[in-house]
Coordinates of C-alpha atoms and ligand atoms in Angstrom, one line a residue:
X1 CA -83.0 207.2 -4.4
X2 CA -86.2 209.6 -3.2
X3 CA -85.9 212.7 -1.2
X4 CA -88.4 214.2 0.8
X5 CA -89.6 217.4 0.3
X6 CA -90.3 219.7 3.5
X7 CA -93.3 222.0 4.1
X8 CA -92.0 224.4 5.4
X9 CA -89.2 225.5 3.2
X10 CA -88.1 229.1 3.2
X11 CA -85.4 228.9 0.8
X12 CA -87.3 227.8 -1.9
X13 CA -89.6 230.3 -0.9
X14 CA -87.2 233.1 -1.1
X15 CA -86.0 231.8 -4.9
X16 CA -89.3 231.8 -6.0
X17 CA -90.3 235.1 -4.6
X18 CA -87.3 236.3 -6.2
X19 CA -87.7 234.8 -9.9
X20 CA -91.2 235.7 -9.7
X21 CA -90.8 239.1 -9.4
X22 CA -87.7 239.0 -11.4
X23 CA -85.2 240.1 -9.0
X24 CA -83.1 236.7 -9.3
X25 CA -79.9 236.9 -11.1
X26 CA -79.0 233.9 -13.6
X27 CA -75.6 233.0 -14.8
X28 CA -75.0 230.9 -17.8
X29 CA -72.1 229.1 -17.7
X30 CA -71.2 228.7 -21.4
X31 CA -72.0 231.3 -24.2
X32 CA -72.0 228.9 -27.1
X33 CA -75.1 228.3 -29.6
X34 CA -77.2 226.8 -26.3
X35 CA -76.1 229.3 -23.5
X36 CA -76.2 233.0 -26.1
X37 CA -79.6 233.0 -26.6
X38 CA -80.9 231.6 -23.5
X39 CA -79.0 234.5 -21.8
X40 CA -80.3 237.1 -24.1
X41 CA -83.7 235.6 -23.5
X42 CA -83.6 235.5 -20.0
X43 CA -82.3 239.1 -20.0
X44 CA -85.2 240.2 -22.1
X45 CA -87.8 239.1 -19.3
X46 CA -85.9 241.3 -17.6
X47 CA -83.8 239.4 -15.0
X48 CA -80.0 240.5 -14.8
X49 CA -78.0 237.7 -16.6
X50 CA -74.5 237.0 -16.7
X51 CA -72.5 234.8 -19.0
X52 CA -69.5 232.9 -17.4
X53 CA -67.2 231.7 -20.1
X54 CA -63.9 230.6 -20.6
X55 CA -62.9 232.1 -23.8
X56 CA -62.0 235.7 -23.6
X57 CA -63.1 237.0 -26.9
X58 CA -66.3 235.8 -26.1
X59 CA -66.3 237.8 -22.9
X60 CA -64.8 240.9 -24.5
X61 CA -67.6 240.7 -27.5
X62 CA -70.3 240.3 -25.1
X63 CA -69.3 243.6 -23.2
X64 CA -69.0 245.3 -26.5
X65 CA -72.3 244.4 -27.3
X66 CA -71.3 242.5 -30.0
X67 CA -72.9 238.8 -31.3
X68 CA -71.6 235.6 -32.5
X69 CA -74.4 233.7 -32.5
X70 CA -76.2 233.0 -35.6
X71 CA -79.7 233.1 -33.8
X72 CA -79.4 236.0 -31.9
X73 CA -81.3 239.3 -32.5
X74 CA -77.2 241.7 -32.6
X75 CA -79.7 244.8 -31.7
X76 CA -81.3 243.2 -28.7
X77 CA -78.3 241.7 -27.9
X78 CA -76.5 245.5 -27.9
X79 CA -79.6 247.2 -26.0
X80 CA -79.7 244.6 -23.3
X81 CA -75.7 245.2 -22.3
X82 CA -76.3 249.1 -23.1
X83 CA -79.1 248.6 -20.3
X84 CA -76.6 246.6 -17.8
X85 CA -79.0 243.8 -18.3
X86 CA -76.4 241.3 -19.5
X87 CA -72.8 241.2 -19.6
X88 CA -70.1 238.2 -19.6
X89 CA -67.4 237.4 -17.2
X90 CA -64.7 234.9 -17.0
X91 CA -64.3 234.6 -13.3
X92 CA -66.7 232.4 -11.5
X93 CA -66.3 234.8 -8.2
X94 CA -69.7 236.1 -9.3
X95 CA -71.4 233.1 -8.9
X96 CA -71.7 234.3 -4.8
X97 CA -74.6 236.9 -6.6
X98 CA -76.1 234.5 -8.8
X99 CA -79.3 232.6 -7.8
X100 CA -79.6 230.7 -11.0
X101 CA -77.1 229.2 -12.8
X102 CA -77.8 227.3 -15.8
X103 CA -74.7 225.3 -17.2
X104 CA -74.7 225.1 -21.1
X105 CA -70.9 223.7 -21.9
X106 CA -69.8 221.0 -24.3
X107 CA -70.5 217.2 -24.0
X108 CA -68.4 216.0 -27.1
X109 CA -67.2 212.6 -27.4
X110 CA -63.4 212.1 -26.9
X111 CA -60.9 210.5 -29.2
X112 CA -62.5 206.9 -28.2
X113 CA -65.5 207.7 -28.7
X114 CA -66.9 208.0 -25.4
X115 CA -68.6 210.9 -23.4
X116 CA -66.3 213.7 -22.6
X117 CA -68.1 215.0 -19.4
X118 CA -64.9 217.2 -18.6
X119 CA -66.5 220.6 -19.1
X120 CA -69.7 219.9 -16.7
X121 CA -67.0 218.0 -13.9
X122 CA -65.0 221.2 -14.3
X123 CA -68.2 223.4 -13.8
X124 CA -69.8 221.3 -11.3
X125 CA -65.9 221.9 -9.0
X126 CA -66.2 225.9 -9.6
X127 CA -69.8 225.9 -8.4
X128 CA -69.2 223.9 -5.5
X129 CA -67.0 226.6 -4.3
X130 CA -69.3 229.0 -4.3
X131 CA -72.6 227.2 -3.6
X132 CA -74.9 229.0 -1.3
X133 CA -79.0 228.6 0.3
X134 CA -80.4 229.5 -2.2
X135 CA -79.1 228.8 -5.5
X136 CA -80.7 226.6 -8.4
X137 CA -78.6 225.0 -10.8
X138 CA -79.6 223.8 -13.7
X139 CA -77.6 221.5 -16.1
X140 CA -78.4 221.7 -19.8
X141 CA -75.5 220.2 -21.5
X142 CA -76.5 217.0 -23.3
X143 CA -75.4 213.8 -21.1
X144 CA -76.6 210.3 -20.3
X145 CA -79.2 209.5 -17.6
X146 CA -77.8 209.9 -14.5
X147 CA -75.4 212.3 -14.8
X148 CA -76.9 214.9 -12.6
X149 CA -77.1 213.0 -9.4
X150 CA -74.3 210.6 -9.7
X151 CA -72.2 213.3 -10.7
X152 CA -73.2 216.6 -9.5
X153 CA -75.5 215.9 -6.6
X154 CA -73.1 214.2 -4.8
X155 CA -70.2 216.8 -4.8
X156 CA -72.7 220.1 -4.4
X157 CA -74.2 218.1 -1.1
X158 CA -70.7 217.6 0.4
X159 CA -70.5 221.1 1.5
X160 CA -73.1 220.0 3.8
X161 CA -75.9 222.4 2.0
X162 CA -79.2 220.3 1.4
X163 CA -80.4 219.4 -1.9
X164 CA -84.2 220.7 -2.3
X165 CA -83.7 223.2 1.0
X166 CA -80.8 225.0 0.5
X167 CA -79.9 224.2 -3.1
X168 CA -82.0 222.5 -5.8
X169 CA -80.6 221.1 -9.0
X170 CA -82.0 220.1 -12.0
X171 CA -81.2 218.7 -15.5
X172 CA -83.5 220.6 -18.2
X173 CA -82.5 219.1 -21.7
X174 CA -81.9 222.1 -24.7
X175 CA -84.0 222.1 -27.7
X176 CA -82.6 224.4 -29.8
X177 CA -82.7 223.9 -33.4
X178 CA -80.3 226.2 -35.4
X179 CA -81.8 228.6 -37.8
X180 CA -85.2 227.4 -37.3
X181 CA -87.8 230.1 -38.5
X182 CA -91.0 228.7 -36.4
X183 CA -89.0 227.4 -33.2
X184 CA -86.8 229.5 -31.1
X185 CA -86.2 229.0 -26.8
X186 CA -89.9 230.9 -25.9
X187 CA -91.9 228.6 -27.7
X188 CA -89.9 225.2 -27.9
X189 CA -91.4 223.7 -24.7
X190 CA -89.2 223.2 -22.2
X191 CA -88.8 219.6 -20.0
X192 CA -87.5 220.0 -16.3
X193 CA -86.7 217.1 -13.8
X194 CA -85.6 218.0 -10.6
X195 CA -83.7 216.1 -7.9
X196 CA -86.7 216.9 -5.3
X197 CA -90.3 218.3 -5.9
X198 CA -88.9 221.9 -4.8
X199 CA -86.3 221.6 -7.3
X200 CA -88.8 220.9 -9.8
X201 CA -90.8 223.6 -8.1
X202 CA -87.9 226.6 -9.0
X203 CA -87.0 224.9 -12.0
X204 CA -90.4 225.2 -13.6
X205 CA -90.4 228.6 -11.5
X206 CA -87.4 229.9 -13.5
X207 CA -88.3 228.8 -17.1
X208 CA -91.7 229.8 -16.7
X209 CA -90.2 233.4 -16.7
X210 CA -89.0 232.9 -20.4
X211 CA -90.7 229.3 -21.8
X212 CA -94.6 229.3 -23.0
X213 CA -94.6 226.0 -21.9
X214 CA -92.9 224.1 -19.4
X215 CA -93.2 220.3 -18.9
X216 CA -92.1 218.8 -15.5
X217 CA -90.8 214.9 -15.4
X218 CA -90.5 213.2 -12.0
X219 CA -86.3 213.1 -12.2
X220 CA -83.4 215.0 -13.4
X221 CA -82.3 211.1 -15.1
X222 CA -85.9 211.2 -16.6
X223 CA -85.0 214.5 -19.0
X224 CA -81.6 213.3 -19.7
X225 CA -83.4 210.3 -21.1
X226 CA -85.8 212.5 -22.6
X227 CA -83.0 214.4 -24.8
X228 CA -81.2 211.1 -25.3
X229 CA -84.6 209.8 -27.0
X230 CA -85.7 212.6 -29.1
X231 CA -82.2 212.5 -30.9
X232 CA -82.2 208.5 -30.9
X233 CA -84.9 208.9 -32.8
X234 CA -83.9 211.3 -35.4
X235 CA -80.9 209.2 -35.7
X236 CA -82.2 206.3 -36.5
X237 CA -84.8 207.1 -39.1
X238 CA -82.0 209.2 -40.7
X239 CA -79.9 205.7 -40.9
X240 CA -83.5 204.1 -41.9
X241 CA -83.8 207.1 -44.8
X242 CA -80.2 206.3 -45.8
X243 CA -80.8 202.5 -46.2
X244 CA -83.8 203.2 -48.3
X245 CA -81.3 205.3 -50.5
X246 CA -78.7 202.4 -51.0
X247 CA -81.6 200.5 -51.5
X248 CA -83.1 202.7 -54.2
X249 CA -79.7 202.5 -56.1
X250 CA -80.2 198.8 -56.2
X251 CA -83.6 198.7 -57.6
X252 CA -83.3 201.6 -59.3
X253 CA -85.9 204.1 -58.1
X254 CA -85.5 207.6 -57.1
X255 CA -85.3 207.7 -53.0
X256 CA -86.6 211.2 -53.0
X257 CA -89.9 210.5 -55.1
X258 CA -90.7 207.7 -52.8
X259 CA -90.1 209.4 -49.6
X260 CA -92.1 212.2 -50.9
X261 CA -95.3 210.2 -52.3
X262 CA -95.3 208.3 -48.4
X263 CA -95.3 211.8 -47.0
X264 CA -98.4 212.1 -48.3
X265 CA -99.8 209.5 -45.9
X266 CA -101.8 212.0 -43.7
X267 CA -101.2 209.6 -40.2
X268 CA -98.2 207.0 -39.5
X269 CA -95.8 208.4 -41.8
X270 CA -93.3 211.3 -40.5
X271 CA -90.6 212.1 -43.6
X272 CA -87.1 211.7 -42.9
X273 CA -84.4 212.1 -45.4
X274 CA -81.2 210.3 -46.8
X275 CA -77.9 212.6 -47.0
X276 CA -74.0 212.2 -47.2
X277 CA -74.0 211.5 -43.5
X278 CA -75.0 213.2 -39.9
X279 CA -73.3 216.4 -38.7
X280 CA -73.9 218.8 -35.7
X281 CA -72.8 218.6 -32.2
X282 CA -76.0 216.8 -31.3
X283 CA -77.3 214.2 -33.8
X284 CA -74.0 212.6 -34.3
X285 CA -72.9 212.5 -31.0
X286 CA -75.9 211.7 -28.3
X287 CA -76.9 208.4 -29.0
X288 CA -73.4 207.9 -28.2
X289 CA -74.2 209.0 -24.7
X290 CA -76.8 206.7 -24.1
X291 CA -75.1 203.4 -25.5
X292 CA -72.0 204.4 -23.8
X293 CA -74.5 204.3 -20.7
X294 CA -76.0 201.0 -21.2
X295 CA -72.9 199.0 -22.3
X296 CA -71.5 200.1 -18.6
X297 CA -74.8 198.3 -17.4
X298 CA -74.2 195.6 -20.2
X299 CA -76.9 195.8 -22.0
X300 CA -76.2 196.4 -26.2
X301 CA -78.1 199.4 -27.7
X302 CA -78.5 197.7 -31.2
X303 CA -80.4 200.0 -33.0
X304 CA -78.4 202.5 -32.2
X305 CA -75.2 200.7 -33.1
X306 CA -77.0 200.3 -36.7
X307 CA -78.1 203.7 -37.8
X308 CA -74.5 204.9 -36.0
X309 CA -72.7 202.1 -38.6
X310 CA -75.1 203.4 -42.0
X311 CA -75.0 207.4 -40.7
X312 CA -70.9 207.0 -40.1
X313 CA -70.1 205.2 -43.8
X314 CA -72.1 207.4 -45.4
X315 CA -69.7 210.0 -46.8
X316 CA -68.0 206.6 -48.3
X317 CA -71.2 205.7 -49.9
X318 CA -70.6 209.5 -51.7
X319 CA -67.3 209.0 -52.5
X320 CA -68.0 205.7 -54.3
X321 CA -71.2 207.2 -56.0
X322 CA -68.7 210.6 -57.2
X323 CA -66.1 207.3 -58.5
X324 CA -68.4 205.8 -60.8
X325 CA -70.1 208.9 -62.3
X326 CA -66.6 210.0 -63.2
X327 CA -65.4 206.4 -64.1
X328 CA -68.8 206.7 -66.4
X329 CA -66.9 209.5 -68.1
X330 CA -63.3 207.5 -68.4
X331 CA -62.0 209.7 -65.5
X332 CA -60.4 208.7 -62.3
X333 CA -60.9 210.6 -59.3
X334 CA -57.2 210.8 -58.6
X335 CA -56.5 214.7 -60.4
X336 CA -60.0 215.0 -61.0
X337 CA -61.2 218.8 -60.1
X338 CA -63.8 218.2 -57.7
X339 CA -66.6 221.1 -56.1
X340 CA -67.8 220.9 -53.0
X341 CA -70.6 222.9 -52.5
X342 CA -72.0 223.4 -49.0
X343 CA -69.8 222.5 -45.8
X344 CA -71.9 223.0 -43.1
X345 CA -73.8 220.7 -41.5
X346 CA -77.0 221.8 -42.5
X347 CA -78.6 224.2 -44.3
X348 CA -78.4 228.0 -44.0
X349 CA -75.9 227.8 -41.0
X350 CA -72.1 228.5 -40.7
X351 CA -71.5 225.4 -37.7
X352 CA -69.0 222.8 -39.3
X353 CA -68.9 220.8 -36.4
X354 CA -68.8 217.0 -37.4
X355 CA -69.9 217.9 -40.7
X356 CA -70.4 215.4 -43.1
X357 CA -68.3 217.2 -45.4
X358 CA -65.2 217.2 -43.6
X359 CA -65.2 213.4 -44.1
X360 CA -66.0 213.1 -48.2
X361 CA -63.1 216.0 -48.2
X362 CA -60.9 213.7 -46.5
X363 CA -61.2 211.0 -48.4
X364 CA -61.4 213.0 -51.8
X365 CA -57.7 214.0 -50.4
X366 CA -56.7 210.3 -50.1
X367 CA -57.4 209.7 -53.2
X368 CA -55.7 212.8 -54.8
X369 CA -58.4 214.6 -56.3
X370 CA -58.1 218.0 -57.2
X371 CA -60.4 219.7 -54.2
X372 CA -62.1 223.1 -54.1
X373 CA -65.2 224.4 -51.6
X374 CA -67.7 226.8 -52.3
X375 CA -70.3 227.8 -48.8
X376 CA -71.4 231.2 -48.8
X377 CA -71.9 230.9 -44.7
X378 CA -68.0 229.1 -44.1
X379 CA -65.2 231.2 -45.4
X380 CA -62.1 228.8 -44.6
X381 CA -61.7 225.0 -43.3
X382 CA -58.9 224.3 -40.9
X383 CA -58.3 220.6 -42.1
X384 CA -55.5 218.7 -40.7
X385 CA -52.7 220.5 -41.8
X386 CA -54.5 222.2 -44.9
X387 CA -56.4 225.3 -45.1
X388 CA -59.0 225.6 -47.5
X389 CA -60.6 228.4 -48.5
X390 CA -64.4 229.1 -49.9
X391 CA -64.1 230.1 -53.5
X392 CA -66.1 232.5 -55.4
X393 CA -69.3 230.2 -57.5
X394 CA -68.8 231.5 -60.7
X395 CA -69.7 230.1 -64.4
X396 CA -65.8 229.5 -64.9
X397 CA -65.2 227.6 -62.2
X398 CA -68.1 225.5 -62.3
X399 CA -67.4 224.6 -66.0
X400 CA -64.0 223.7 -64.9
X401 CA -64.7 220.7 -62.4
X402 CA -65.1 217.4 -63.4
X403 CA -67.4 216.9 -60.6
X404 CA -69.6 219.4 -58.5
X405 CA -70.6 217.4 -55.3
X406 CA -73.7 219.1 -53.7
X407 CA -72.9 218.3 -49.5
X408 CA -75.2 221.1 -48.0
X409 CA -78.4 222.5 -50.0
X410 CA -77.7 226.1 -48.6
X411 CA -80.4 228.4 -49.9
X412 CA -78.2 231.2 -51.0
X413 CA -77.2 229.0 -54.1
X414 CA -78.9 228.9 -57.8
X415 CA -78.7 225.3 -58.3
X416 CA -80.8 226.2 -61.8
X417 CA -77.0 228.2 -62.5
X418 CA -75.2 225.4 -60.7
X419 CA -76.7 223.1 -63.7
X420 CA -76.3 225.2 -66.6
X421 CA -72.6 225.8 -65.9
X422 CA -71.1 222.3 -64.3
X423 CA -70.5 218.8 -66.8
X424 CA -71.9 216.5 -63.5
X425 CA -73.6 217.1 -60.2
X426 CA -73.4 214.3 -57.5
X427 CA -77.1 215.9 -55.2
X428 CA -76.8 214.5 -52.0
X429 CA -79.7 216.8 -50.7
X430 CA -81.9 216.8 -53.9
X431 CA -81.4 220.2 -53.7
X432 CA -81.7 219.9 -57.6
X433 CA -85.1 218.4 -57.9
X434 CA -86.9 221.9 -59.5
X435 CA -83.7 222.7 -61.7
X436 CA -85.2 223.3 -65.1
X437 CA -83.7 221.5 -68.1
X438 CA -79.8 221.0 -66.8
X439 CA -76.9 221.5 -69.0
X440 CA -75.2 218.6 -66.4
X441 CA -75.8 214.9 -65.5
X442 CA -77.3 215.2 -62.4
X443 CA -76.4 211.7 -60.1
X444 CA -78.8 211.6 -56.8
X445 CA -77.9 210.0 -54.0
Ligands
LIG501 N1 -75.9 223.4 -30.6 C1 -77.0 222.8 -30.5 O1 -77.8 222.9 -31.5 C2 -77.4 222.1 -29.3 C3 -78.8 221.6 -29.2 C4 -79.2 220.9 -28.1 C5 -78.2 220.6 -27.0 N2 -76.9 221.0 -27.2 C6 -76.0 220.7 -26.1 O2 -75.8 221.9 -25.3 C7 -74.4 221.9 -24.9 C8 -73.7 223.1 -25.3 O3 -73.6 223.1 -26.8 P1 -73.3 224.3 -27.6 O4 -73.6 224.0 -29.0 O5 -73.8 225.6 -27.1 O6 -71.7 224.4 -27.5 P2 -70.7 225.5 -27.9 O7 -69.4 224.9 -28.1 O8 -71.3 226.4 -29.0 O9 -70.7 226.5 -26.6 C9 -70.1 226.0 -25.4 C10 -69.4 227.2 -24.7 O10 -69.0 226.8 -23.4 C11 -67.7 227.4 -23.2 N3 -67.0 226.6 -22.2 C12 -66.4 225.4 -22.4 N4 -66.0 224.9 -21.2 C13 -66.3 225.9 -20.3 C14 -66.1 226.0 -18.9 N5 -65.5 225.1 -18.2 N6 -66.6 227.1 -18.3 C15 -67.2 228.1 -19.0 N7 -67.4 228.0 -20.3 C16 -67.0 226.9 -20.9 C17 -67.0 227.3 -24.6 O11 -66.0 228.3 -24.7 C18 -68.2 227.7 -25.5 O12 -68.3 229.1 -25.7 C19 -73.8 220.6 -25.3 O13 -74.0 219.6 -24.3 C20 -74.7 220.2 -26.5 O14 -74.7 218.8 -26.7 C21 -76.5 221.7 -28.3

């Protein structure tokens, strides 16, 4: 489908004009890890921002002044409500003042394992009530290609507003990477496809105000595919890097020493590492989106299914290597005191979601071992109908498991103390690689 763009078009005039001279108002529908800091950042150009969310103590925090996001400056956040510059509202009413709206909800995938789009259909409905000339809308929320004009275009344009004169939409994929020191939203460039040239146009426009960089595409499904790719990829060579691990085992080389000596290889070569399986809201879960996609257009994403199959069976790989290091020492796992240390899903963050670690903890409870966690950034686990709780690291406990399994090479921990202290280390991060003469066996992945 094409649409043409007119000439003369004095809406889109009027919404650049306005987010030029920073007069627009933005909403951000979703204050989660995405929609937080691109509302603070937005408010710090100096637009007026407004976070519509659904859960209240979000709201009620906001107002305060008060953060929950890991990669949010809590003083700028503070100064930027104290100034009226950004507050949070559960009501979508105030979506009849907002120019821009940029929609940054949850795409998980539901108990089947396909796309749970329910958040953005549910958006999309509340938007369309209050839809006005001008307004751009902007969907963030990972999805597969195609979602923003078979699903949103069509609904938005039945209230008989035109897309690209009245309103323009546009799908702009998010980039953020938790905790990353170098990258944050103002320089991570930023891709934008729009439904119509002027929805490019005020796309571009809009994250110009806060993005160094912005890179159009020619179509909203263009970025989605973009997104879909750039965490394809990661997934894959992480399945690649675990392969190479079980291989490893086999021949009996170290995994680590050979991905690091390739790294070396200044062109051709990009490092990517093995681990006790793929966590996050993203990695895990996007490729999903795409092969849900193409199996409705029957073709089979095969490479996808792969790396899914090696990424997913992972934390049984770790439970199998943690069976015969203790088997080594005449010890079943069943009673066995076992360490976890490190539940989060990556390094130096407190997000849990689809966390390896929740897996090897499951089935460390099926087989009755003794279970303990130690992660200085996750207090408690809500696990089935357990609760487990972080415990303190000290040289008693450590000497008291029969296994410390290393999930999540958090910073914060002396692994050189870990060593000392524990009888066996299962490293699935080689997070123990500059440990200096170990009191433990050590077992790499
Ligand atoms: N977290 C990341 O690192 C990351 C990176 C790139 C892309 N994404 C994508 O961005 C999107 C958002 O992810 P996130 O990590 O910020 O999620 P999140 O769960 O941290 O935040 C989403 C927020 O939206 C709110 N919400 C849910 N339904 C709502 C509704 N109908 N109306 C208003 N608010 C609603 C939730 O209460 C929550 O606060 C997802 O599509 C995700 O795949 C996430």
């Amino acid at each position: 489908m094409s649409y043409q763009n007119t000439d003369n078009n004095s809406h889109r005039d009027e919404l650049l004009e306005r987010i030029n001279s920073r007069r627009a108002r933005f909403g951000v529908v979703g204050l989660g890890y995405v929609g937080l800091p691109l509302a603070v950042g937005f408010a710090e150009t100096g637009m007026r921002v407004t976070g519509i969310e659904l859960d209240p103590e979000k709201v009620r925090m906001i107002n305060r002044g008060e953060n929950f996001i890991g990669d949010v400056d809590p003083d700028l956040l503070a100064r930027l409500v104290a100034e009226k510059r950004l507050d949070a509202t559960d009501s979508f009413d105030v979506l009849d003042e907002i120019d821009v709206i940029i929609i940054c909800v949850p795409t998980p995938l539901n108990k089947t394992g396909d796309p749970d789009i329910s958040a953005i259909v549910s958006v999309r409905n509340r938007i369309r009530e209050h839809l006005h000339a001008p307004q751009l809308i902007v969907l963030e929320s990972t999805t597969y290609p195609g979602s923003v004009s078979e699903l949103i275009l069509p609904y938005l344009s039945e209230t008989g507003l035109k897309i690209g004169e009245d309103f323009f939409l546009a799908f702009s994929p998010e980039r953020i990477d938790p905790n990353n020191p170098t990258y944050q939203v103002v320089n991570t460039p930023k891709v934008v496809g729009g439904v119509t040239s002027a929805c490019t146009q005020t796309a571009v426009a809009a994250y110009g105000q806060l993005v160094k960089r912005v890179v159009p595409v020619s179509s909203p499904a263009t970025a989605e595919m973009v997104k879909l790719l750039e965490n394809t990829f990661r997934s894959i060579n992480i399945g690649l890097a675990n392969e190479v691990a079980i291989m490893c085992r086999i021949l009996g080389l170290d995994v680590w020493e050979v991905i690091e000596a390739a790294a070396t290889k200044p062109f051709g070569f990009m490092p990517f590492y093995p681990g006790p399986g793929l966590g996050g809201h993203c990695i895990p879960v996007d490729p999903s989106y795409l092969s849900w996609k193409l199996r409705a257009l029957k073709y089979r994403t095969r490479f996808i299914e792969l790396a899914t199959e090696i990424n997913s069976t992972m934390p049984e790989y770790v439970l199998r290597l943690a069976m015969t290091a203790l088997n080594d020492e005449k010890k079943a796992l069943k009673g066995s005191k076992v360490l976890l240390l490190g539940v989060a899903y990556k390094r130096d963050i407190d997000d849990l979601r689809e966390s390896p670690a929740l897996d090897v903890l499951r089935l460390l409870d099926d087989m009755e071992a003794d279970i303990a966690y130690h992660d200085p950034h996750v207090p408690k686990i809500n696990h089935g109908s357990s609760v487990y709780e972080s415990v303190e690291l000290t040289p008693t406990l450590l000497s008291d498991q029969d296994i410390v399994i290393i999930i999540t090479d958090h910073t914060a921990i002396d692994y050189n103390e870990v060593c000392r202290h524990a009888r066996l280390v299962l490293d699935t991060r080689n997070a123990t690689r500059n440990v200096i003469s170990p009191a433990a066996r050590i077992v790499k992945l």
